[in-house]
mmCIF file with all atom_site columns, N, CA and C in Angstrom:
data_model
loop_
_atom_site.group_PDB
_atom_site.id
_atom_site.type_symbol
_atom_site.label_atom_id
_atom_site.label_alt_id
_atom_site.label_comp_id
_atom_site.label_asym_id
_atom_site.label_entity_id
_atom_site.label_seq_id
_atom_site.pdbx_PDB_ins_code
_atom_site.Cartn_x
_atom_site.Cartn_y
_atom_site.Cartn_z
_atom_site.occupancy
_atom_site.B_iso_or_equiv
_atom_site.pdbx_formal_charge
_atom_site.auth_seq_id
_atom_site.auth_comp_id
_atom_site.auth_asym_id
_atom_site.auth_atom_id
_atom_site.pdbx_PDB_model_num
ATOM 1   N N  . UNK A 1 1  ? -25.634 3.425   -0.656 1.00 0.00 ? 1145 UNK A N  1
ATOM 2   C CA . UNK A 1 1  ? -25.730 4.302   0.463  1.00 0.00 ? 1145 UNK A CA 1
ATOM 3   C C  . UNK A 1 1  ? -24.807 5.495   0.304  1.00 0.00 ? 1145 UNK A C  1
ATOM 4   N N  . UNK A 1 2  ? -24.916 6.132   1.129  1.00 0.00 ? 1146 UNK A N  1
ATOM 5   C CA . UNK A 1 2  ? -24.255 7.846   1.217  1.00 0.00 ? 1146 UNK A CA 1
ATOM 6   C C  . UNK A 1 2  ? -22.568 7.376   2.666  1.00 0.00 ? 1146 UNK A C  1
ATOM 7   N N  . UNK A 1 3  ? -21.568 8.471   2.206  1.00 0.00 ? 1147 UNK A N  1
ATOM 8   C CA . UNK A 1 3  ? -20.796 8.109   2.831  1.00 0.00 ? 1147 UNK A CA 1
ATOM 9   C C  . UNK A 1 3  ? -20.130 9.730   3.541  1.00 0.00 ? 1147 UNK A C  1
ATOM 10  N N  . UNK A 1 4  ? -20.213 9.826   4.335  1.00 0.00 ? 1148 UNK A N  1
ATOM 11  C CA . UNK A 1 4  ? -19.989 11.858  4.906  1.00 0.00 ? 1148 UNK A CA 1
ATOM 12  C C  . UNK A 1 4  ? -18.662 11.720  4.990  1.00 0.00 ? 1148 UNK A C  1
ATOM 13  N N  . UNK A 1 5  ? -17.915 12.904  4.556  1.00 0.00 ? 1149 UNK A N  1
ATOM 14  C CA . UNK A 1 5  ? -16.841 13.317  4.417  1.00 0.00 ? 1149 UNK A CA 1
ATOM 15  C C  . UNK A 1 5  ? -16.069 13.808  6.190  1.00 0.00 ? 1149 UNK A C  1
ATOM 16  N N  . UNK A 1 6  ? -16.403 12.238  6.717  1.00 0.00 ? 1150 UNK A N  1
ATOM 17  C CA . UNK A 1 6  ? -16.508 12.953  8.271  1.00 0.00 ? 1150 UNK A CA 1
ATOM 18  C C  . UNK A 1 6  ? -15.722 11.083  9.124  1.00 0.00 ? 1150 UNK A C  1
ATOM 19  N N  . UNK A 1 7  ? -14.306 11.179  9.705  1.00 0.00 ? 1151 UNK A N  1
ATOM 20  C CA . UNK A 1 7  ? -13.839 9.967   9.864  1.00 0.00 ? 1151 UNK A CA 1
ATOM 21  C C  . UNK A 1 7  ? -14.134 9.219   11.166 1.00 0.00 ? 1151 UNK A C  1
ATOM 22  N N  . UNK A 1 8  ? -15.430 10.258  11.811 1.00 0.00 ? 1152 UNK A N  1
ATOM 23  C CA . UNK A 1 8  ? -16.137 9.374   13.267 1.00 0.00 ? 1152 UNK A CA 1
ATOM 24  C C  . UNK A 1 8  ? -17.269 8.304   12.530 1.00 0.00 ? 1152 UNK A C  1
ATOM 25  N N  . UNK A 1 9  ? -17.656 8.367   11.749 1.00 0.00 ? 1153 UNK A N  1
ATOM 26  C CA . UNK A 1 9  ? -17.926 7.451   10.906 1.00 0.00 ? 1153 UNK A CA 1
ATOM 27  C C  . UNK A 1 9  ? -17.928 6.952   9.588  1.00 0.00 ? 1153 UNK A C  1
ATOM 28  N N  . UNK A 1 10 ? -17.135 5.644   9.810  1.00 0.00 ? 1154 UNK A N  1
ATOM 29  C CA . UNK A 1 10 ? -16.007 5.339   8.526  1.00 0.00 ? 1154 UNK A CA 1
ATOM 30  C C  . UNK A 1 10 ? -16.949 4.364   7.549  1.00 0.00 ? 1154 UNK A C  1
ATOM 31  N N  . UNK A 1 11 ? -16.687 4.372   6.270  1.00 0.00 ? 1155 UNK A N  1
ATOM 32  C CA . UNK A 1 11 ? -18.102 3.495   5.179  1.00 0.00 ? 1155 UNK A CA 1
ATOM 33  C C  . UNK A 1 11 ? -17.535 2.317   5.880  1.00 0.00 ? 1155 UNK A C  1
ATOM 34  N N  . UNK A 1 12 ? -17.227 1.813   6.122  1.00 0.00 ? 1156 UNK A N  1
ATOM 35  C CA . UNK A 1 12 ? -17.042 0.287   6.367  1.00 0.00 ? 1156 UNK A CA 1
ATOM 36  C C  . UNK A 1 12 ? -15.745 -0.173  7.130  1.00 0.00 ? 1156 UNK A C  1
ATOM 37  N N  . UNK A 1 13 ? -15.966 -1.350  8.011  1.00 0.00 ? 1157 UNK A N  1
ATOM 38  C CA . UNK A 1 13 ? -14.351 -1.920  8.423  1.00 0.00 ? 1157 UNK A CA 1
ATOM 39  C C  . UNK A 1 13 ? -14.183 -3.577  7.559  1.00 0.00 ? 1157 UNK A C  1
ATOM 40  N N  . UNK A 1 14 ? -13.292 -3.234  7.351  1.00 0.00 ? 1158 UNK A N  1
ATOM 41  C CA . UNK A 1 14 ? -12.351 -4.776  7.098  1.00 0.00 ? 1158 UNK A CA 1
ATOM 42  C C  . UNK A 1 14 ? -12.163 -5.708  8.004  1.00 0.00 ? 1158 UNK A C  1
ATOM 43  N N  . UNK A 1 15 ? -12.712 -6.929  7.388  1.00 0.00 ? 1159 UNK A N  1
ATOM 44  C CA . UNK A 1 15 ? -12.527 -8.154  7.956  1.00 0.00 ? 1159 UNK A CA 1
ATOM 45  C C  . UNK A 1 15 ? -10.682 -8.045  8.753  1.00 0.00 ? 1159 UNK A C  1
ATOM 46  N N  . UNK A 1 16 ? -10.658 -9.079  10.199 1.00 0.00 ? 1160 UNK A N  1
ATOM 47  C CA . UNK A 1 16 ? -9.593  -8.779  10.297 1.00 0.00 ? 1160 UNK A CA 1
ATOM 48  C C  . UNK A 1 16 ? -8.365  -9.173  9.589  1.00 0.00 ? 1160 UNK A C  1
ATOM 49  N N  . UNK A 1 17 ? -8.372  -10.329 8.778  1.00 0.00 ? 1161 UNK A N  1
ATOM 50  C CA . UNK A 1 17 ? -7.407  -10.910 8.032  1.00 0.00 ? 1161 UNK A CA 1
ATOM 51  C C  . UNK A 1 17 ? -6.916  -10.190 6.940  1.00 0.00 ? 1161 UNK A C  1
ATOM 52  N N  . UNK A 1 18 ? -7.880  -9.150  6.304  1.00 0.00 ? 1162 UNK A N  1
ATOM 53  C CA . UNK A 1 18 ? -7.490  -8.035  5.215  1.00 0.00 ? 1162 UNK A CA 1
ATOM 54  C C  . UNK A 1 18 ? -6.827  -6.867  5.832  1.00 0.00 ? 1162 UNK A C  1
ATOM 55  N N  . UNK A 1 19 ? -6.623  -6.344  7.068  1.00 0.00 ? 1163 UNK A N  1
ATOM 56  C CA . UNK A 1 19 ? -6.321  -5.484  6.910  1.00 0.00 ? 1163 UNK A CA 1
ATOM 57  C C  . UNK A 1 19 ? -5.050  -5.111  7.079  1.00 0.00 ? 1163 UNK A C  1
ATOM 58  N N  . UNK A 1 20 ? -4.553  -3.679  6.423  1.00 0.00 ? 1164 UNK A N  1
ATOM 59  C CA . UNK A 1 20 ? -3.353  -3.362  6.496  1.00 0.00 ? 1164 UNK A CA 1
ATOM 60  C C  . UNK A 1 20 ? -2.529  -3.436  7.916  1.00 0.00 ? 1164 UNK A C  1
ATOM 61  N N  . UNK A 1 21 ? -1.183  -3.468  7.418  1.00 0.00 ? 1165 UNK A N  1
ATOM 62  C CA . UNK A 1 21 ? -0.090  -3.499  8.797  1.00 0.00 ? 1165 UNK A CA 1
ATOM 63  C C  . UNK A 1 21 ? 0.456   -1.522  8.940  1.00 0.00 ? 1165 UNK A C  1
ATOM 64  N N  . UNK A 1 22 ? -0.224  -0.969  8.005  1.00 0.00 ? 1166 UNK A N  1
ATOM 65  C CA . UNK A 1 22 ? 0.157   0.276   8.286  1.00 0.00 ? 1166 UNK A CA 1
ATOM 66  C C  . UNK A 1 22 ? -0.810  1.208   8.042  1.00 0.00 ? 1166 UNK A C  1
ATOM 67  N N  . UNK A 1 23 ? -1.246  2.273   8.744  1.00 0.00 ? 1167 UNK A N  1
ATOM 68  C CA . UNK A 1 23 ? -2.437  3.337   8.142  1.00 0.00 ? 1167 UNK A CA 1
ATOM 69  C C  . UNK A 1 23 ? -1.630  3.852   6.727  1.00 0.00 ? 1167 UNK A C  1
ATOM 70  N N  . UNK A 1 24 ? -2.749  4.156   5.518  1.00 0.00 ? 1168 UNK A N  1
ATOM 71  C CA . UNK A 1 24 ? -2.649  4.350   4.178  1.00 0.00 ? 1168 UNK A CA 1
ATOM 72  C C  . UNK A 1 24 ? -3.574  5.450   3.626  1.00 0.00 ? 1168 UNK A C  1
ATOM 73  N N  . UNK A 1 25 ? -2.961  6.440   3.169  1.00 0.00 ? 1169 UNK A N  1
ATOM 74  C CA . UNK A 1 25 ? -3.950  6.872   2.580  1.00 0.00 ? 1169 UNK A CA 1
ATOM 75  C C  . UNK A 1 25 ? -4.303  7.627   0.832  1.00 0.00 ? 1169 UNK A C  1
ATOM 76  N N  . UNK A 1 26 ? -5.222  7.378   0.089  1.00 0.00 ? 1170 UNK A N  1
ATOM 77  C CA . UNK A 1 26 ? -4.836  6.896   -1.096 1.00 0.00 ? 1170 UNK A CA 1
ATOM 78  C C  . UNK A 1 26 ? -5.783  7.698   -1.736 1.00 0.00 ? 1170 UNK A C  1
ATOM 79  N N  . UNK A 1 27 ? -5.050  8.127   -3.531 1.00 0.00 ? 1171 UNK A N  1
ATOM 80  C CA . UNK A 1 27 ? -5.832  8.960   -3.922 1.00 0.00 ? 1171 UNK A CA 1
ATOM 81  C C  . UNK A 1 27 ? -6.851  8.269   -4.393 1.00 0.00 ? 1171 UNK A C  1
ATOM 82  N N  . UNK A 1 28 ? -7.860  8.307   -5.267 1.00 0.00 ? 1172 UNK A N  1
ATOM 83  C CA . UNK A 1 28 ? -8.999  7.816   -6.201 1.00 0.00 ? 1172 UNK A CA 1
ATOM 84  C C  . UNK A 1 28 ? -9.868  8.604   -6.752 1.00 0.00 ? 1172 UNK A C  1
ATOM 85  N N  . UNK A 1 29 ? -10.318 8.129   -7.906 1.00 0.00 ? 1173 UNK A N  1
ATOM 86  C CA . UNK A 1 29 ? -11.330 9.215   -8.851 1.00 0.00 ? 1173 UNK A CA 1
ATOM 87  C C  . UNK A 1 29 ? -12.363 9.480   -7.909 1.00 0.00 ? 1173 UNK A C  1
ATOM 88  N N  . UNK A 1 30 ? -13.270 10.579  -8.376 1.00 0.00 ? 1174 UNK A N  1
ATOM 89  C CA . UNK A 1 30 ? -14.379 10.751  -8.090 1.00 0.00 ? 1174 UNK A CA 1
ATOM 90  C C  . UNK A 1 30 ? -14.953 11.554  -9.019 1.00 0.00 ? 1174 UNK A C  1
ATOM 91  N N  . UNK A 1 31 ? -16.246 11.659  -8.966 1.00 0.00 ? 1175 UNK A N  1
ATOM 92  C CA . UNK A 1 31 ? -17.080 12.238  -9.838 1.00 0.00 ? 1175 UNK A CA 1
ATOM 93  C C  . UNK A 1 31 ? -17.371 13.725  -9.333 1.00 0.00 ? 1175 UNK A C  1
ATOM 94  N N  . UNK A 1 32 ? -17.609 14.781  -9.797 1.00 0.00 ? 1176 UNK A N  1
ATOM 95  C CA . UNK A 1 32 ? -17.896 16.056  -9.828 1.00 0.00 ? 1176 UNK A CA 1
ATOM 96  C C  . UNK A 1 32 ? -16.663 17.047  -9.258 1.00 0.00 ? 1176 UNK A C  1
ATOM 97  N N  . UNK A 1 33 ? -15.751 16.525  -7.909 1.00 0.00 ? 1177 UNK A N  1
ATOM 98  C CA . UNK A 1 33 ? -14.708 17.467  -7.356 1.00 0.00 ? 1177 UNK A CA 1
ATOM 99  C C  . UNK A 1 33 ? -13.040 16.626  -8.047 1.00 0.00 ? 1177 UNK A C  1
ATOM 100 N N  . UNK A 1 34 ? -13.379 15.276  -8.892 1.00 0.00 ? 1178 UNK A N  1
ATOM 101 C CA . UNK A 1 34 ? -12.427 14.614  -9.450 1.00 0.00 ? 1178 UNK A CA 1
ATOM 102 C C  . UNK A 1 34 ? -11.454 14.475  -8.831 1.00 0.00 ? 1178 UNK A C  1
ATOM 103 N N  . UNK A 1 35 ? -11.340 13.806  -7.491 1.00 0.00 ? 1179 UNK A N  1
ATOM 104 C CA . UNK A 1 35 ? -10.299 12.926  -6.904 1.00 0.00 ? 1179 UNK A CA 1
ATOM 105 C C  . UNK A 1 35 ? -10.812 13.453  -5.112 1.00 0.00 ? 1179 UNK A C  1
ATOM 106 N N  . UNK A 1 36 ? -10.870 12.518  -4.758 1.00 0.00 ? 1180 UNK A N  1
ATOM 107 C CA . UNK A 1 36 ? -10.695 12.070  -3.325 1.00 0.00 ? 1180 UNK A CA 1
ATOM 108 C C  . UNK A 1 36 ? -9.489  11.175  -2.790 1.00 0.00 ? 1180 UNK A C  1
ATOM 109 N N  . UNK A 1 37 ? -9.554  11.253  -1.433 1.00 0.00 ? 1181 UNK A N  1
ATOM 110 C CA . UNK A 1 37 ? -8.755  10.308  -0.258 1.00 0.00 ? 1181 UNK A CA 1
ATOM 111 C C  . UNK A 1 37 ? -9.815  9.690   0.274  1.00 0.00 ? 1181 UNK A C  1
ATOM 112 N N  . UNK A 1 38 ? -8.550  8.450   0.273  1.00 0.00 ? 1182 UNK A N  1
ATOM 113 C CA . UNK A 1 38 ? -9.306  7.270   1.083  1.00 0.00 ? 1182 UNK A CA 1
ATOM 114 C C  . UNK A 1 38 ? -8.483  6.654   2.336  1.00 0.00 ? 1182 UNK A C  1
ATOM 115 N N  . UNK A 1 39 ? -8.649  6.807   3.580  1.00 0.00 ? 1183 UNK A N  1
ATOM 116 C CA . UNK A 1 39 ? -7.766  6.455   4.649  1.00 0.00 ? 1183 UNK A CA 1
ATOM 117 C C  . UNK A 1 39 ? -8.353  5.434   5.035  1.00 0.00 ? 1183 UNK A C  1
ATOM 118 N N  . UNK A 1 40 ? -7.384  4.171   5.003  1.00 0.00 ? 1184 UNK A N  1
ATOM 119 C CA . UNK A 1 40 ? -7.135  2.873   5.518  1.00 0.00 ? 1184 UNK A CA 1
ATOM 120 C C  . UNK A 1 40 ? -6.567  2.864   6.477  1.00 0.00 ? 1184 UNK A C  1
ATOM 121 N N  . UNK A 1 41 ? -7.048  2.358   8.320  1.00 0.00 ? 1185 UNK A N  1
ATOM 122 C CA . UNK A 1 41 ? -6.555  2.128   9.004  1.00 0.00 ? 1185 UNK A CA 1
ATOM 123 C C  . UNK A 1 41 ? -6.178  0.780   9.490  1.00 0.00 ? 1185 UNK A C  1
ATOM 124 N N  . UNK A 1 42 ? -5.619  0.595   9.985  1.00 0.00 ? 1186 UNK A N  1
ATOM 125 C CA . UNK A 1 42 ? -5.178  -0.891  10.915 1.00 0.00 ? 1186 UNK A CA 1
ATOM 126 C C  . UNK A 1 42 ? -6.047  -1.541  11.302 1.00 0.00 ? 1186 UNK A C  1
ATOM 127 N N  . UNK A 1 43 ? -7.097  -0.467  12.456 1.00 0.00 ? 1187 UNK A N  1
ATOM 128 C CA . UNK A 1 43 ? -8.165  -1.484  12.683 1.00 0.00 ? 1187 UNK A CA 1
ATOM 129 C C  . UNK A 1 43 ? -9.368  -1.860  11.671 1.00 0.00 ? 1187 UNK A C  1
ATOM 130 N N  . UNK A 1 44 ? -9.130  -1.731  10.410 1.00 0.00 ? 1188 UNK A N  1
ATOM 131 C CA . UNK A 1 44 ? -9.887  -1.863  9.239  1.00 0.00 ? 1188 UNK A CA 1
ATOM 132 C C  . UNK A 1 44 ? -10.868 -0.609  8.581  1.00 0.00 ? 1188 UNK A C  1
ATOM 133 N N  . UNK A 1 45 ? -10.736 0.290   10.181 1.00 0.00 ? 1189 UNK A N  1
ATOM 134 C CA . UNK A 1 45 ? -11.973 1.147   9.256  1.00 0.00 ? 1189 UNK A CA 1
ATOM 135 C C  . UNK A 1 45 ? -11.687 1.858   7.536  1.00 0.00 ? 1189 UNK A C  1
ATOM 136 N N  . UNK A 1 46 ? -12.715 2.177   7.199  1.00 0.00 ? 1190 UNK A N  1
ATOM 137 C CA . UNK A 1 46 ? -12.010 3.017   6.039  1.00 0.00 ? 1190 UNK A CA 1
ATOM 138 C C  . UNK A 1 46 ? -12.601 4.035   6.046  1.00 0.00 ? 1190 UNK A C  1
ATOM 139 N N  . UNK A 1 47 ? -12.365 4.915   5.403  1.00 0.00 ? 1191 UNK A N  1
ATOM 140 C CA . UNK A 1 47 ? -12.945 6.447   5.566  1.00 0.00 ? 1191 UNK A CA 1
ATOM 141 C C  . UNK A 1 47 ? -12.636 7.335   3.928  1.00 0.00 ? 1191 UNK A C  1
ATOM 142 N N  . UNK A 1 48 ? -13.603 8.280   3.973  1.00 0.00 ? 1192 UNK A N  1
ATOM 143 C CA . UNK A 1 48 ? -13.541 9.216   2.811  1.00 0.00 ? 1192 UNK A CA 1
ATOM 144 C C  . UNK A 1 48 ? -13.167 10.307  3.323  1.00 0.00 ? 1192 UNK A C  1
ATOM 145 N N  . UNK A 1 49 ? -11.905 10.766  2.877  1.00 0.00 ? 1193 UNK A N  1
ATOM 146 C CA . UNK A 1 49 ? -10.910 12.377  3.609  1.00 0.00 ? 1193 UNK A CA 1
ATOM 147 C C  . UNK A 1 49 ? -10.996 13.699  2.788  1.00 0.00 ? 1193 UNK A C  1
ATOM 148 N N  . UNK A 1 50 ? -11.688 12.871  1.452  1.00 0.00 ? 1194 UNK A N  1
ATOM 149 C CA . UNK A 1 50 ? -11.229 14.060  0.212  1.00 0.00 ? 1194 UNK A CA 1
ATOM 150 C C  . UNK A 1 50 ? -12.713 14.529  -0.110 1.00 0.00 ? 1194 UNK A C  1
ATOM 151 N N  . UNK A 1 51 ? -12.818 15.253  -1.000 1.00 0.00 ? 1195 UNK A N  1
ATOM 152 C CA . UNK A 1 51 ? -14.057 15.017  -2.025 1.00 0.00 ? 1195 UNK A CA 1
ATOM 153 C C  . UNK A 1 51 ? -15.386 16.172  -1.591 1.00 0.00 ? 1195 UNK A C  1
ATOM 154 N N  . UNK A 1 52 ? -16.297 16.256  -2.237 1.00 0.00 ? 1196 UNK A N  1
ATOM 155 C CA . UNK A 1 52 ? -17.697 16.908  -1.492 1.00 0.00 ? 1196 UNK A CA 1
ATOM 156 C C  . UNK A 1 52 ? -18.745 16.458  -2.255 1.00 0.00 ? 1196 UNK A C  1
ATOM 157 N N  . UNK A 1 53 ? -19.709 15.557  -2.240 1.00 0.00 ? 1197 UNK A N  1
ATOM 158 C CA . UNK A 1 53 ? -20.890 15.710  -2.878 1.00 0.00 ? 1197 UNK A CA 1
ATOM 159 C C  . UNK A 1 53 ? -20.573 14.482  -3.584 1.00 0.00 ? 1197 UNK A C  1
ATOM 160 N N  . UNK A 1 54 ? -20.049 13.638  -3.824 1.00 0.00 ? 1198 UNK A N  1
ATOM 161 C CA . UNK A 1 54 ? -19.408 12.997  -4.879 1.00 0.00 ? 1198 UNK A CA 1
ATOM 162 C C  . UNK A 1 54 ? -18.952 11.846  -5.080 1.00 0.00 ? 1198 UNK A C  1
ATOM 163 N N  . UNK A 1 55 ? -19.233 10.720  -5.728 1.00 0.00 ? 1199 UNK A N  1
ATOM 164 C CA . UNK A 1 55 ? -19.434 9.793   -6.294 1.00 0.00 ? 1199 UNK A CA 1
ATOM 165 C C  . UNK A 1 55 ? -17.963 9.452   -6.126 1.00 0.00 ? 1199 UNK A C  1
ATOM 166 N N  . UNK A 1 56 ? -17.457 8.373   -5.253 1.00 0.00 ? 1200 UNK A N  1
ATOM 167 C CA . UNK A 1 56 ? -16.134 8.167   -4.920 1.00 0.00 ? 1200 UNK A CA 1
ATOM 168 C C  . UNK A 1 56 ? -15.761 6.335   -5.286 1.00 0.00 ? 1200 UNK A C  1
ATOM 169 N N  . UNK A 1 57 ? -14.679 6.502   -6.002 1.00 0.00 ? 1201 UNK A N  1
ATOM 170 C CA . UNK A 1 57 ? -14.435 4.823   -6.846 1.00 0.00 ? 1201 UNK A CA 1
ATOM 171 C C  . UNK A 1 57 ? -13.797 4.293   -6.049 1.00 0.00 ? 1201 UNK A C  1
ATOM 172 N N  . UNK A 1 58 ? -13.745 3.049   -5.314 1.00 0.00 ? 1202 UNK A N  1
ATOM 173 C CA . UNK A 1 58 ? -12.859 1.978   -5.014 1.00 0.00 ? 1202 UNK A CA 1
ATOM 174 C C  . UNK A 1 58 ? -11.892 1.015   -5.440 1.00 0.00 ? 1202 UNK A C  1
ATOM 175 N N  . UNK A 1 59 ? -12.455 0.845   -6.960 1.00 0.00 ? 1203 UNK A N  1
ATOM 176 C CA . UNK A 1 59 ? -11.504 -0.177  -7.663 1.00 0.00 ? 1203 UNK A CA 1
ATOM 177 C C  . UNK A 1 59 ? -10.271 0.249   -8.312 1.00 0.00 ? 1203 UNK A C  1
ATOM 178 N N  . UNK A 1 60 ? -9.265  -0.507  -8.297 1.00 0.00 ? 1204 UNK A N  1
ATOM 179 C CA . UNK A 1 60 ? -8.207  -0.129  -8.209 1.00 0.00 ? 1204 UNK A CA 1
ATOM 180 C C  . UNK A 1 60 ? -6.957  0.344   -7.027 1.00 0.00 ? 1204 UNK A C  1
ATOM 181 N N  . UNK A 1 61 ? -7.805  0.393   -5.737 1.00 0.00 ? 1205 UNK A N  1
ATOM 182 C CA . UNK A 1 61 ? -7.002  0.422   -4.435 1.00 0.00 ? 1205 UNK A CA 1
ATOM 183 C C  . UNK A 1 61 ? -6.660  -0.846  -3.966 1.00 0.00 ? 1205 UNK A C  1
ATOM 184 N N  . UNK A 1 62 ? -5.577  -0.836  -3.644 1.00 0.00 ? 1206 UNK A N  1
ATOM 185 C CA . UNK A 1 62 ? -4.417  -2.093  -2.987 1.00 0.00 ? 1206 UNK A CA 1
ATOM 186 C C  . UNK A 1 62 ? -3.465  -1.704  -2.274 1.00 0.00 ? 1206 UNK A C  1
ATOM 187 N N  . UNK A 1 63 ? -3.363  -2.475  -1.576 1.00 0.00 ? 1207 UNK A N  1
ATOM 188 C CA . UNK A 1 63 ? -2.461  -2.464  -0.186 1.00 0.00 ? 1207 UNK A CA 1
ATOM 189 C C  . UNK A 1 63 ? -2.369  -4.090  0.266  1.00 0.00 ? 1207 UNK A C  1
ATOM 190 N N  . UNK A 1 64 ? -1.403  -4.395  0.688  1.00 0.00 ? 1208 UNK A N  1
ATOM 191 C CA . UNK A 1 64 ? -0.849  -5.582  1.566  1.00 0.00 ? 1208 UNK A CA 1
ATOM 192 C C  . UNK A 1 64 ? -1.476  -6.152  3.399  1.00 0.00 ? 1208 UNK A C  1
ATOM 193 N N  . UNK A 1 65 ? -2.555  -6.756  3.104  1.00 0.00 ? 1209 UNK A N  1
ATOM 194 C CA . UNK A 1 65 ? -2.960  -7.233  4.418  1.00 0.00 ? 1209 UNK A CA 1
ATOM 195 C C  . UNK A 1 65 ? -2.482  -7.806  5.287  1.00 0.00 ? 1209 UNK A C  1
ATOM 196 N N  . UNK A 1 66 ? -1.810  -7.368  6.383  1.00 0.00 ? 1210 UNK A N  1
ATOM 197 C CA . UNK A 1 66 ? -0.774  -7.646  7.313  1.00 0.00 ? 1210 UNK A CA 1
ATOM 198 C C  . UNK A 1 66 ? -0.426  -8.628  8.928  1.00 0.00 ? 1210 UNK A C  1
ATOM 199 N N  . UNK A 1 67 ? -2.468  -7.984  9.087  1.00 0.00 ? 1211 UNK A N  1
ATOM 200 C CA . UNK A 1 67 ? -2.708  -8.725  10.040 1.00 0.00 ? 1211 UNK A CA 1
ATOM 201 C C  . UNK A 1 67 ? -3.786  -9.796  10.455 1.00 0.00 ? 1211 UNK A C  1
#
């Protein structure tokens, strides 16, 4: 699926047991603008902050699940 560079709607929330004890926000590759943000909130959502058009990686992000 497609994910808009827009944080009223976030690609996905986290189960509650994963998620962070602090908002995070983190660089990662991407394809064509080569690096995006990724903001992790508390209440699990996650969101794409960076980037345009572009193929955005997940693996390799970590953080400490808190609550």
């Amino acid at each position: 699926g497609t994910v808009s560079n827009d944080l009223t709607h976030p690609a996905f929330t986290l189960p509650a047991n994963y998620r962070p004890g602090a908002t995070g926000e983190y660089v990662t590759s991407a394809s064509g603008a080569g690096l995006a943000g990724i903001l992790i909130q508390t209440n699990g959502q996650v969101g794409v902050v960076g980037g345009s058009n572009t193929i955005v990686f997940l693996d390799g992000l970590t953080f400490l699940a808190e609550q």
